[in-house]
Structures are given as C-alpha cells and as structure tokens.
Coordinates of C-alpha atoms in Angstrom, one line a residue:
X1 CA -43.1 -32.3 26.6
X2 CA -44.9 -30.6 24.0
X3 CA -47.7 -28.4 24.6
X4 CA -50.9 -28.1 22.5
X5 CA -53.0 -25.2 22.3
X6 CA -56.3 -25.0 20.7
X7 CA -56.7 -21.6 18.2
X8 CA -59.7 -19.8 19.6
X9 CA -62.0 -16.8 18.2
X10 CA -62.0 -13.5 18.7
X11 CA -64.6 -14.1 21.2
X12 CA -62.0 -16.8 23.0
X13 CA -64.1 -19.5 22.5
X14 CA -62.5 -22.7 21.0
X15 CA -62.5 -22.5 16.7
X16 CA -64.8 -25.2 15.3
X17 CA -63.4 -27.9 13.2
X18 CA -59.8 -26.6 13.6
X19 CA -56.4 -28.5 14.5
X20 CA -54.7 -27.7 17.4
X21 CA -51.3 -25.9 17.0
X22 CA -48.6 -27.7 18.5
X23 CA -46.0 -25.6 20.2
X24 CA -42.5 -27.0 20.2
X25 CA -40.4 -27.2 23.8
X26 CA -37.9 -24.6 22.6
X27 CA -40.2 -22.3 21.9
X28 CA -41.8 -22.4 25.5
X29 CA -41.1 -19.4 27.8
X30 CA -39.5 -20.5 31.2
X31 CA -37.1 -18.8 33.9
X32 CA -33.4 -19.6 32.4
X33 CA -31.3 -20.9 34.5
X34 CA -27.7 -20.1 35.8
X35 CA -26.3 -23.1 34.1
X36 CA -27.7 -21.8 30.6
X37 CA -26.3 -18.3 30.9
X38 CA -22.9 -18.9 32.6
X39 CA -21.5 -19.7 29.0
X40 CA -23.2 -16.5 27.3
X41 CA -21.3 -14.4 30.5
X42 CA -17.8 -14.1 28.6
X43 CA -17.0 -10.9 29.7
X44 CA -13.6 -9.5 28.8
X45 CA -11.6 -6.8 30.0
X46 CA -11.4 -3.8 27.8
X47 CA -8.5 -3.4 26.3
X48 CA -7.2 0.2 24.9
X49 CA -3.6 -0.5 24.0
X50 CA -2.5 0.2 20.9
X51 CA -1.5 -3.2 20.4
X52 CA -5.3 -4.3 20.6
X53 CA -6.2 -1.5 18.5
X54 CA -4.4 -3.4 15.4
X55 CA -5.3 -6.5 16.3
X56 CA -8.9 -4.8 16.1
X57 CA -8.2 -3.6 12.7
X58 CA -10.0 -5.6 10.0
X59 CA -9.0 -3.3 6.8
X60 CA -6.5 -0.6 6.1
X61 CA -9.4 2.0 6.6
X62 CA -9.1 0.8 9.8
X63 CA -5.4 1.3 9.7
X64 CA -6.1 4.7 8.5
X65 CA -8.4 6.0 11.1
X66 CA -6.4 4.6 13.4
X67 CA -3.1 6.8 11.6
X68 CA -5.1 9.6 11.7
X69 CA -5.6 9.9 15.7
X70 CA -1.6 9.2 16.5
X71 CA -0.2 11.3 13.6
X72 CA -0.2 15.3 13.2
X73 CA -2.2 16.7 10.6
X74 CA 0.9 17.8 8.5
X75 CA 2.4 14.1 8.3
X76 CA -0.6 12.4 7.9
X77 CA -1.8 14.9 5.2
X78 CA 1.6 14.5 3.1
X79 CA 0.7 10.5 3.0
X80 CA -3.0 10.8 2.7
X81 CA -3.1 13.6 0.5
X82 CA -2.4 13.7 -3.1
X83 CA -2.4 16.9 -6.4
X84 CA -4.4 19.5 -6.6
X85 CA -8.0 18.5 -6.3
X86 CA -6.9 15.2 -5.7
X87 CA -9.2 13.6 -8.5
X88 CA -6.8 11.3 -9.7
X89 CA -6.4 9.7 -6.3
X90 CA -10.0 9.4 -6.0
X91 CA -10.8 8.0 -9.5
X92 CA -8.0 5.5 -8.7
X93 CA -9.8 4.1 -5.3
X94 CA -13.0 4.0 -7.4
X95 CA -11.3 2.1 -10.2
X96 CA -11.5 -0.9 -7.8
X97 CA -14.4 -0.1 -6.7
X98 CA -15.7 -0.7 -9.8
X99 CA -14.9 -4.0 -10.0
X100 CA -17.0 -7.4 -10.5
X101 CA -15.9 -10.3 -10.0
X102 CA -16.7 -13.5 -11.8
X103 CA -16.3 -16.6 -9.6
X104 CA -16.0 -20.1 -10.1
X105 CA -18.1 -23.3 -7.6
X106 CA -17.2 -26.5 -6.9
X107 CA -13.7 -25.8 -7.2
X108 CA -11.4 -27.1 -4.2
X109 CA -9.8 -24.1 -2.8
X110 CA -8.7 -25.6 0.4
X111 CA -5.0 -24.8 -0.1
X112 CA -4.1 -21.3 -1.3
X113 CA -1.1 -20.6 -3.1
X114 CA 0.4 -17.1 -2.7
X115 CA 3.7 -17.2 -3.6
X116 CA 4.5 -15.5 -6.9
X117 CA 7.7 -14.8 -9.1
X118 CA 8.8 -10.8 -9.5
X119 CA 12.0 -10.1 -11.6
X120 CA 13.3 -13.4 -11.7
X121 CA 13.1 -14.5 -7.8
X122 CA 10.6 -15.6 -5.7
X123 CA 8.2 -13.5 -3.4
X124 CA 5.8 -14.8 -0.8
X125 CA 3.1 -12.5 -1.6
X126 CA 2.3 -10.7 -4.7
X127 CA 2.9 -7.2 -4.0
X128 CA 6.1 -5.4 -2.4
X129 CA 6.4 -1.8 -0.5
X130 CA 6.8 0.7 -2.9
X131 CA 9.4 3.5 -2.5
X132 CA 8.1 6.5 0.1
X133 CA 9.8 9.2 0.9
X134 CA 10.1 11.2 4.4
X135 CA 9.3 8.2 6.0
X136 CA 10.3 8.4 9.8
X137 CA 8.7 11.8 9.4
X138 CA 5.4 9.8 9.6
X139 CA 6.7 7.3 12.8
X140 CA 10.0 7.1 13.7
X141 CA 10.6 3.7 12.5
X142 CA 10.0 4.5 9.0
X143 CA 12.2 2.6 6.7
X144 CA 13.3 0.4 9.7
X145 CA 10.0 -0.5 10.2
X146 CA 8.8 -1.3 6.5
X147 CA 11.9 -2.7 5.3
X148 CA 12.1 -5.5 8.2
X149 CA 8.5 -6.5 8.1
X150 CA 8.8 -7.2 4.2
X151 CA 11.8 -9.1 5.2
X152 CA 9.6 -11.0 7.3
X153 CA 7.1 -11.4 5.4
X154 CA 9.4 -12.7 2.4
X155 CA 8.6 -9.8 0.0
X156 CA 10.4 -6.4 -1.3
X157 CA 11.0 -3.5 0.3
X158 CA 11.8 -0.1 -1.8
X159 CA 14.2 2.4 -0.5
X160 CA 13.6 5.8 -2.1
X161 CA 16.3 8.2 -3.1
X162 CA 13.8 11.0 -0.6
X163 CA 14.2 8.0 2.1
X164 CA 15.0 9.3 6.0
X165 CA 17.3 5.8 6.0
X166 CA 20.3 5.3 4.5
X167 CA 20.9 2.2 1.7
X168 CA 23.2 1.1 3.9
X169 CA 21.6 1.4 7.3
X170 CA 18.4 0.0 5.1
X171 CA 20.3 -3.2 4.2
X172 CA 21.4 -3.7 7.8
X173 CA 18.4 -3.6 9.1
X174 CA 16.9 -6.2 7.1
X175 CA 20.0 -8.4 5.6
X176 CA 18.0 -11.3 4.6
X177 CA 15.7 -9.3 2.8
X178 CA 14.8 -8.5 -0.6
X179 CA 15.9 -4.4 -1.1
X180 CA 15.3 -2.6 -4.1
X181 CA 16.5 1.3 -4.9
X182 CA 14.4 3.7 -6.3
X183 CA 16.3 6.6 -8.1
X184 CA 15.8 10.2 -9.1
X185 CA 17.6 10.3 -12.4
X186 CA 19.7 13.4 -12.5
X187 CA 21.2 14.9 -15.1
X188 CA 24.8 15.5 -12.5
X189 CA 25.8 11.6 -13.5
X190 CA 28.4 11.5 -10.8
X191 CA 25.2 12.4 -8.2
X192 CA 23.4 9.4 -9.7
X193 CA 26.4 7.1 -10.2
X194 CA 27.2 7.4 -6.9
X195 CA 23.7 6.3 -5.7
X196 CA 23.7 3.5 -7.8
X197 CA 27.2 2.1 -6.8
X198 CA 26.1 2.5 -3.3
X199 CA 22.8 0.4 -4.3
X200 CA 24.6 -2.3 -5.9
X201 CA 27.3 -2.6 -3.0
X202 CA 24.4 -2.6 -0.5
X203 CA 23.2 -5.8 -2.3
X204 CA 20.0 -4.3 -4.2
X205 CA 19.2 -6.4 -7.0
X206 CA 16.5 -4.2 -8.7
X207 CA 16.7 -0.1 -9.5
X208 CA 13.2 1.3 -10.0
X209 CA 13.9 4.8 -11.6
X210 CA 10.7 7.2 -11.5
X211 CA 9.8 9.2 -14.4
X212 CA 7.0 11.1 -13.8
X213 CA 8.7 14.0 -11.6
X214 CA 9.7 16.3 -15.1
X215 CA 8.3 18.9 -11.8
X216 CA 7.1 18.8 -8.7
X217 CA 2.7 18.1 -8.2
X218 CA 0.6 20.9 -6.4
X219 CA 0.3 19.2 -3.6
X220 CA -2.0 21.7 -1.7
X221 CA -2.3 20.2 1.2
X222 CA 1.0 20.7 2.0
X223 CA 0.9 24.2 0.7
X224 CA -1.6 24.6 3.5
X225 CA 0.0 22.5 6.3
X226 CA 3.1 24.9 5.9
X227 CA 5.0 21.5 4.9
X228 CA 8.3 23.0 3.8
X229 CA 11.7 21.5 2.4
X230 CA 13.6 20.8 4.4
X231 CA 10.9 19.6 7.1
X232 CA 9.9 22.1 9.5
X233 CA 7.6 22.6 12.1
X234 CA 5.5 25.5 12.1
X235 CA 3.7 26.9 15.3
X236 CA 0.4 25.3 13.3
X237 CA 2.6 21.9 13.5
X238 CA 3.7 21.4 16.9
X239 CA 0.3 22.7 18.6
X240 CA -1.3 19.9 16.6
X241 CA 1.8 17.3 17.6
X242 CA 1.1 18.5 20.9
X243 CA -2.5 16.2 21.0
X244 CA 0.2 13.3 20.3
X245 CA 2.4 12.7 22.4
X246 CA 3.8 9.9 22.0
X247 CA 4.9 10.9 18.0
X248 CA 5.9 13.8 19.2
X249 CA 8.2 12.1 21.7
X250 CA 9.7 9.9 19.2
X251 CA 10.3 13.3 17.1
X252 CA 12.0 14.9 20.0
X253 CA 14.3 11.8 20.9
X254 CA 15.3 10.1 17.9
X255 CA 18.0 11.6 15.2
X256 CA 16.8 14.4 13.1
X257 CA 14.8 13.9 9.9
X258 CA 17.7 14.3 6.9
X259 CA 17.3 12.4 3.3
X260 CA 19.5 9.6 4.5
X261 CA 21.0 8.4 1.1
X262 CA 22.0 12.1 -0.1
X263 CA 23.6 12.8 3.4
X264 CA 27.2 12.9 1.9
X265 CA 26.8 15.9 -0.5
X266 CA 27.1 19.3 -0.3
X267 CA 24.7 21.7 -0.6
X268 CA 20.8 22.2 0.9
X269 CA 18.4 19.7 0.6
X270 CA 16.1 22.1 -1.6
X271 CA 19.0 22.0 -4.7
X272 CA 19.1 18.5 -4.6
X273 CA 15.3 18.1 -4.9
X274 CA 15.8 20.8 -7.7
X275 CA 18.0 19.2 -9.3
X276 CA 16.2 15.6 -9.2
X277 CA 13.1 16.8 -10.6
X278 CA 14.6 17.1 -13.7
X279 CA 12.4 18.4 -17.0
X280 CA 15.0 18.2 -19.4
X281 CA 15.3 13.9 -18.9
X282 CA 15.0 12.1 -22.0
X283 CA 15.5 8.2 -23.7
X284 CA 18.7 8.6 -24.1
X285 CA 19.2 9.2 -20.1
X286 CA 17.5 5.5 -19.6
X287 CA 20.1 4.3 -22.1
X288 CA 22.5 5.3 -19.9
X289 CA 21.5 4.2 -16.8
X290 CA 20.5 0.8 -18.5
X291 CA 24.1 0.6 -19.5
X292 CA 25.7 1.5 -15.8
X293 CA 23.0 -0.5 -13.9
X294 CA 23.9 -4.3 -14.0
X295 CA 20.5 -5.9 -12.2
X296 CA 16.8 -5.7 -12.8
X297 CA 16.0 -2.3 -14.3
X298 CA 12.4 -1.0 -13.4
X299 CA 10.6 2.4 -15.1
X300 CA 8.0 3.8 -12.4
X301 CA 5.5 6.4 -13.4
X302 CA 4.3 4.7 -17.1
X303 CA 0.9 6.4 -18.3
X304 CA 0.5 5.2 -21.5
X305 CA 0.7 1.9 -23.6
X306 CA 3.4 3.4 -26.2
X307 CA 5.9 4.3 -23.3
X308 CA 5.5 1.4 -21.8
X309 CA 6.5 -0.4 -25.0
X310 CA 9.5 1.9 -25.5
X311 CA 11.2 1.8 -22.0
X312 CA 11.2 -2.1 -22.8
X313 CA 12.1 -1.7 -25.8
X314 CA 15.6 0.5 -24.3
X315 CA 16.3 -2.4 -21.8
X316 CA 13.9 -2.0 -19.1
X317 CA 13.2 -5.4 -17.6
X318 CA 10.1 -4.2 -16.2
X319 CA 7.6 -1.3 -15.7
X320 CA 5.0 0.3 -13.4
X321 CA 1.8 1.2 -14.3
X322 CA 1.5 4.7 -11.5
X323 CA 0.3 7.8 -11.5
X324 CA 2.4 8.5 -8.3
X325 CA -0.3 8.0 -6.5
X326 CA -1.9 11.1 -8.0
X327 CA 0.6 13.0 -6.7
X328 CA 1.9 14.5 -10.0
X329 CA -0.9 15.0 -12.8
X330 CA -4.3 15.8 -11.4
X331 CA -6.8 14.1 -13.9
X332 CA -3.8 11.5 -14.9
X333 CA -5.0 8.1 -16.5
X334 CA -5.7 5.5 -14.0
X335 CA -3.5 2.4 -13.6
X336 CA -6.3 0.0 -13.4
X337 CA -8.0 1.5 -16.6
X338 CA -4.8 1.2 -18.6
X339 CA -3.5 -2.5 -17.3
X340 CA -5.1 -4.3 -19.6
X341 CA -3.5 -2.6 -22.4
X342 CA -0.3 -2.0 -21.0
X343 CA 0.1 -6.1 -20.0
X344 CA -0.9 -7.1 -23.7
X345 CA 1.8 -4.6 -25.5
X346 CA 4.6 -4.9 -23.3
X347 CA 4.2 -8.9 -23.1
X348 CA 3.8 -9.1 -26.7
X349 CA 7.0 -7.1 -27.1
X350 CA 8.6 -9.2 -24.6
X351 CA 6.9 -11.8 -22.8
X352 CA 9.6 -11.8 -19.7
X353 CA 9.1 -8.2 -18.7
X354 CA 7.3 -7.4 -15.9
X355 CA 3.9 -5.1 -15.5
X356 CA 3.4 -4.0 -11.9
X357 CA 1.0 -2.1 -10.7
X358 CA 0.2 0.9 -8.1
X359 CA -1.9 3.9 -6.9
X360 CA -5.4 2.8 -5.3
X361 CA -5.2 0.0 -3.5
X362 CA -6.7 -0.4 0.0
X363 CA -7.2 -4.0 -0.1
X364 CA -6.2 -7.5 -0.7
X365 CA -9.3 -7.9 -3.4
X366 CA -7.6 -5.0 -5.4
X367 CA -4.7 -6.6 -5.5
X368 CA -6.4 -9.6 -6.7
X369 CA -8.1 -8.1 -9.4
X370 CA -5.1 -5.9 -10.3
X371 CA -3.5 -9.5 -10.7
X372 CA -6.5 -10.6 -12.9
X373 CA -6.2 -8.1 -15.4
X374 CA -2.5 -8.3 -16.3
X375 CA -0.4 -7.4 -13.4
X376 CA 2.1 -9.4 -12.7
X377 CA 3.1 -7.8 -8.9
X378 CA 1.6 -4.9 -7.3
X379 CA 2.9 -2.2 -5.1
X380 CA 1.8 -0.6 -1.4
X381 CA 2.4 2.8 -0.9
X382 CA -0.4 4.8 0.9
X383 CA -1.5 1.5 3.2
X384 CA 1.7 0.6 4.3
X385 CA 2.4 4.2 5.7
X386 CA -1.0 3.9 7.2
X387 CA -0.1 0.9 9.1
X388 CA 3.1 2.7 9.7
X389 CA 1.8 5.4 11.5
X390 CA -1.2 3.4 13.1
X391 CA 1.3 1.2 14.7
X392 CA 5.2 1.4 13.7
X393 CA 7.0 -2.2 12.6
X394 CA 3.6 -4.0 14.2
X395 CA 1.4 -1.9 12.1
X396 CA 3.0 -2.5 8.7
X397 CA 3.1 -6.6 10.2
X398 CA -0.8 -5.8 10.7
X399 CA -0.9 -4.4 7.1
X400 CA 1.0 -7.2 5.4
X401 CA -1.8 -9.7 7.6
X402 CA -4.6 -7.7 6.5
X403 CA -3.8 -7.8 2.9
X404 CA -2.6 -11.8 2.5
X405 CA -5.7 -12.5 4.6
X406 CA -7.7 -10.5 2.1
X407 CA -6.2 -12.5 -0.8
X408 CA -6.7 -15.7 0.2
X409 CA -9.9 -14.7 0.9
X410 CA -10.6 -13.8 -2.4
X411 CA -9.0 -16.4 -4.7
X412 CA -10.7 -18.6 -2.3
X413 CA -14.2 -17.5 -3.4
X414 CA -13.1 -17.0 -7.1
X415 CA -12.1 -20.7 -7.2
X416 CA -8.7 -20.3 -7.8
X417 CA -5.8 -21.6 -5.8
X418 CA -2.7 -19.9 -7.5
X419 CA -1.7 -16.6 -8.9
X420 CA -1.2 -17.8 -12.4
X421 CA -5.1 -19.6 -12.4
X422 CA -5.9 -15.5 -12.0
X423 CA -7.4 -14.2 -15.3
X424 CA -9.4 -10.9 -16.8
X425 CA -12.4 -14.3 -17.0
X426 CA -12.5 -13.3 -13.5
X427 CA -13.2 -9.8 -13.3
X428 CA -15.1 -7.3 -15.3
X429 CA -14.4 -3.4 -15.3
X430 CA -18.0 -1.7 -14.6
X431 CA -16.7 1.5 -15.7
X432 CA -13.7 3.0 -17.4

C-alpha cells in the first residue's frame, strides 16, 4: 500500500499549499524476513588450493603475483627481469599502454572468429609460445608443460636451442601439435646442422633463428641473484627455495636441469653458449641456413624496417619484430613503435611473408592491437612462463584462457568478428 506523507516545516507543522510526497512500498523500512535473506546467504567454503588460485586469476598480473609467491627469487627474476636498467622492457609494456582504440556500434559481434593463418597452416588463436630457455628451471614441467597446452589449445609451441627438453622428448610429448625450433646460428656448421636435422626429423615445420645475441645482455639481475651457467644454487638460492617447498621438491626429485637439445656434445655448457653468441654472424650465414633448411624460415630479433626487408629479401618467409624482450639492448626500439613500418615494407616486398610480433604483451587487448597495426601473429614469452610457474601445465591452460578470453572480448567491443576485419582504423598510438 503506498504511504503518504505530508512535508512539514521546520517547526513540524504541516507546509501550506504543498503536495504530499508519496512514498513507494519498496522504499518503506520493515523487519526482512527469512525468506528474503535465505537466497543472499550463499556462503561458500574458502578455497586455498592452488587450483582455485588460477581459476581466481583474471589477468596474467594475476598470474604473475601468483609466480612470484611459488618461485625463488633467482628463477622468477631470470623470467621477470630483463638488461640493464630494464628500460626497454618497460617502454615496451607502456607501448600498449598507450593504445586507443577506435570501436565500431551496431555491429553484430555475436560469433567471434579467432582462428588465424601463420606460415601457411592454420592456428586456433593468433599468437604461439615463443622460444624460452631454462624452462623447467622455472617449474618442473617446463617445456612439457607449454608445449602440450599449445597442442591443446591448437597453436605453436617453440622449442629453444637453451630448452631443458629435448626436440625429441618435445615432439613426444605433444605429437599432434604444432613444434617449431628456434636456433642459435653458430658458426661450427656441423653444431648447427645437426640441430636442424634433428628439428626436421622431429617433425618441426618452422626454424625461428635469433639474431640479436652478436653478445650476451647485462642482465643484472642475474648478476645479483648469483645466476650462473651452468645453473647453480647458491646458499642465497636455496635459503629462498626453502620458503617453497613444493618447487623445491620438484627441483630435488625430477632429472637435473641440462640444455636438453645440446646434451650429445662434448664440452661445458659455458663453450657452447660462447660459441652460440656469435659476433662475427653475417648475411651470408642466413644464406646458408636458408639453403640447408627446407620448411618455413623465421628471423627473430628484427629492429629496424631495412633488416626486415633484407632477411626477406635472402629467403626468409617470415620475421619477428623483438627486442628479446629487452633482454639484449637496453634503450632498443620497441616492437609496437616499429610494426607499422616493418608490416608496410616487408609486405610490399613480399605480400606472403609473415610479421609477427613480441616483447610487452600482458594481455589479450595487446595482442589485438598488435594485430591491428600490421601483425600478422604474435608471440608469448614472459606470460606464458608466468602461468608456468603460477601453476605448471594448468597455469599455461589458465594463460592461453585468459588471453582468448581477452580477445574475444575485445574484437567484440571493436565490432569486429574476424582477425582479418582488424585494422590500424581501429587503434591509434598515443605516443611513440
């Protein structure tokens, strides 16, 4: 029934010549009853697995923080940290940041399209696992772990040369998926050779040689952490693995860390990271391995628009726009910056090549507008090891979810329903 109530003076007599205020039923206080507050009562009981933690997780910062609890500080740090100052990493993640995007209305967007072609073959996603190296140092899973849930989730996985799994171990573990190598060109051919025969035998249909390693970065944080080659644990190390148990277990009981794919030589690990970081690479080196290699050829590490016209111009089917993950070059150009550019050149040169990108991305929107601005795939480096480390295989599955949920997500409010309606219309660069 609803109630009237005359407005009165400050006195508290009744207001002359004024209409009474009506006051709703809702709005009337009363005594709730049991029947109205059993349904609000939805209590649940807490959960503190770590399975619930990454079903908790809503972004790979989450992810991260989550990483950062279970993993010791040298681990995490070699992941998480990046050159020197680590400006370039920084100014990368800002890059994306920086972005606006230019939506479209009224568009139906009730189905969204995913799927994208990479190098000639489909992929469910746009954006693969790039190549990391130490791996199970981070969870004991490592490559297992990465290269099964991109088989899952119908995308590539990327084996480095500095892998803790084997190509071969690798390919069994995921034989239905899609495995690419990535190599360390060396100027000891037979070294090399041998890695790619094993690559090609394995059933790797893509080679992703790196170019940016003429030396090794200053990584400092691993300076600091004691982080040695090959891995060691310092006193520093194992009092902080101590506060984690359970990746300290998996240290203790699982096979020792070795560089998987470089097990059959002679010789420390230290020469054969010496002799992979190799300043005295050239052109004519990437003629060669173009002429040996008989699938997709990939150059990683491009930084500027006229190299990324000449790899393609000696055969490359396809480049990456990286700073390795500002691992190298402190202050290098960033990736996003120099897409737009790169795209234009290399597709003008030849409009089948492929421009992928890396370094930055914590999310399914960069992606997205990594996509929109001439990329044609992007890689995962840093946020897949997060979800690594937060979670083994189910935190790289939790990654992967994060990411396509992010995507659809986005396309869906930029009124677009397939990667190839994605244009630089879409997006605008604030700065850079």
């Amino acid at each position: 029934m609803t109630q009237t109530v005359q407005p009165a003076t400050a006195s508290g007599e009744a207001a002359p010549n004024s209409a009474a205020v009506v006051i709703p039923p809702a709005l009337k206080r009363r005594i709730p009853k049991y029947s109205d507050l059993a349904p609000l009562m939805q209590f649940k009981k807490p959960e503190f697995s770590n399975a619930a933690r990454l079903k908790r997780a809503s972004t790979i910062w989450d992810l991260r923080d989550i990483a950062k609890r279970r993993t010791p500080q040298a681990p995490f740090d070699y992941t998480d940290g990046a050159a020197e100052a680590e400006i370039t990493l920084r100014r990368a993640r800002q890059a994306f940041q920086d972005i606006e995007f230019r939506p479209g209305i009224l568009r139906d967007v009730s189905s969204i399209d995913l799927s994208t072609d990479i190098l000639a073959k489909p992929s469910r996603l746009p954006f693969g696992i790039a190549p990391t190296g130490f791996t199970r140092m981070m969870q004991s899973e490592g490559e297992y772990a990465g290269s099964q849930a991109a088989q899952a989730a119908g995308i590539p996985y990327t084996l480095s040369t500095m892998g803790t799994a084997s190509i071969e171990d690798v390919a069994a573990a995921a034989p239905n998926g899609r495995n690419w190598f990535q190599l360390y060109l060396w100027t000891d051919r037979e070294r090399s050779l041998e890695l790619i025969e094993r690559a090609a035998a394995a059933g790797n249909d893509t080679l992703m040689v790196t170019v940016d390693t003429a030396v090794a970065g200053a990584r400092l944080r691993d300076v600091r952490n004691g982080m040695t080659i090959p891995p060691a644990l310092t006193l520093k190390t194992v009092l902080d693995a101590s506060y984690r148990p359970a990746w300290w277990f998996n240290f203790l009981t699982h096979e020792p860390l070795t560089f998987a794919s470089l097990s059959r030589y002679t010789g420390t690990v230290a020469d054969l990271i010496n002799s992979m970081f190799d300043p005295t690479l050239t052109f004519e080196d990437l003629d060669w391995l173009r002429e040996t290699w008989k699938g997709k050829l990939v150059v990683k590490g491009i930084q500027t628009v006229e190299d990324a016209v000449k790899v393609v111009d000696h055969g490359a089917d396809g480049v990456v726009v990286s700073n390795h993950g500002g691992r190298q070059l402190d202050r290098a150009p960033i990736p996003l910056h120099l897409l737009p550019a790169v795209s234009a050149a290399v597709k003008k040169r030849n409009p089948e090549a492929a421009v992928i990108l890396d370094t930055g991305i914590m999310g399914g929107a960069d992606i997205i507008a990594a996509l929109a601005l001439g990329a044609d795939f992007a890689l995962i480096g840093r946020a897949y090891l997060y979800g690594l480390m937060a979670g083994g295989r189910a935190g790289v599955d939790r990654t992967i979810q994060i990411l396509e949920k992010d995507m659809a997500r986005t396309m869906a409010l930029l009124g677009v329903t397939k990667i190839s309606e994605l244009n630089p219309d879409h997006v605008r660069l604030l700065q850079g």
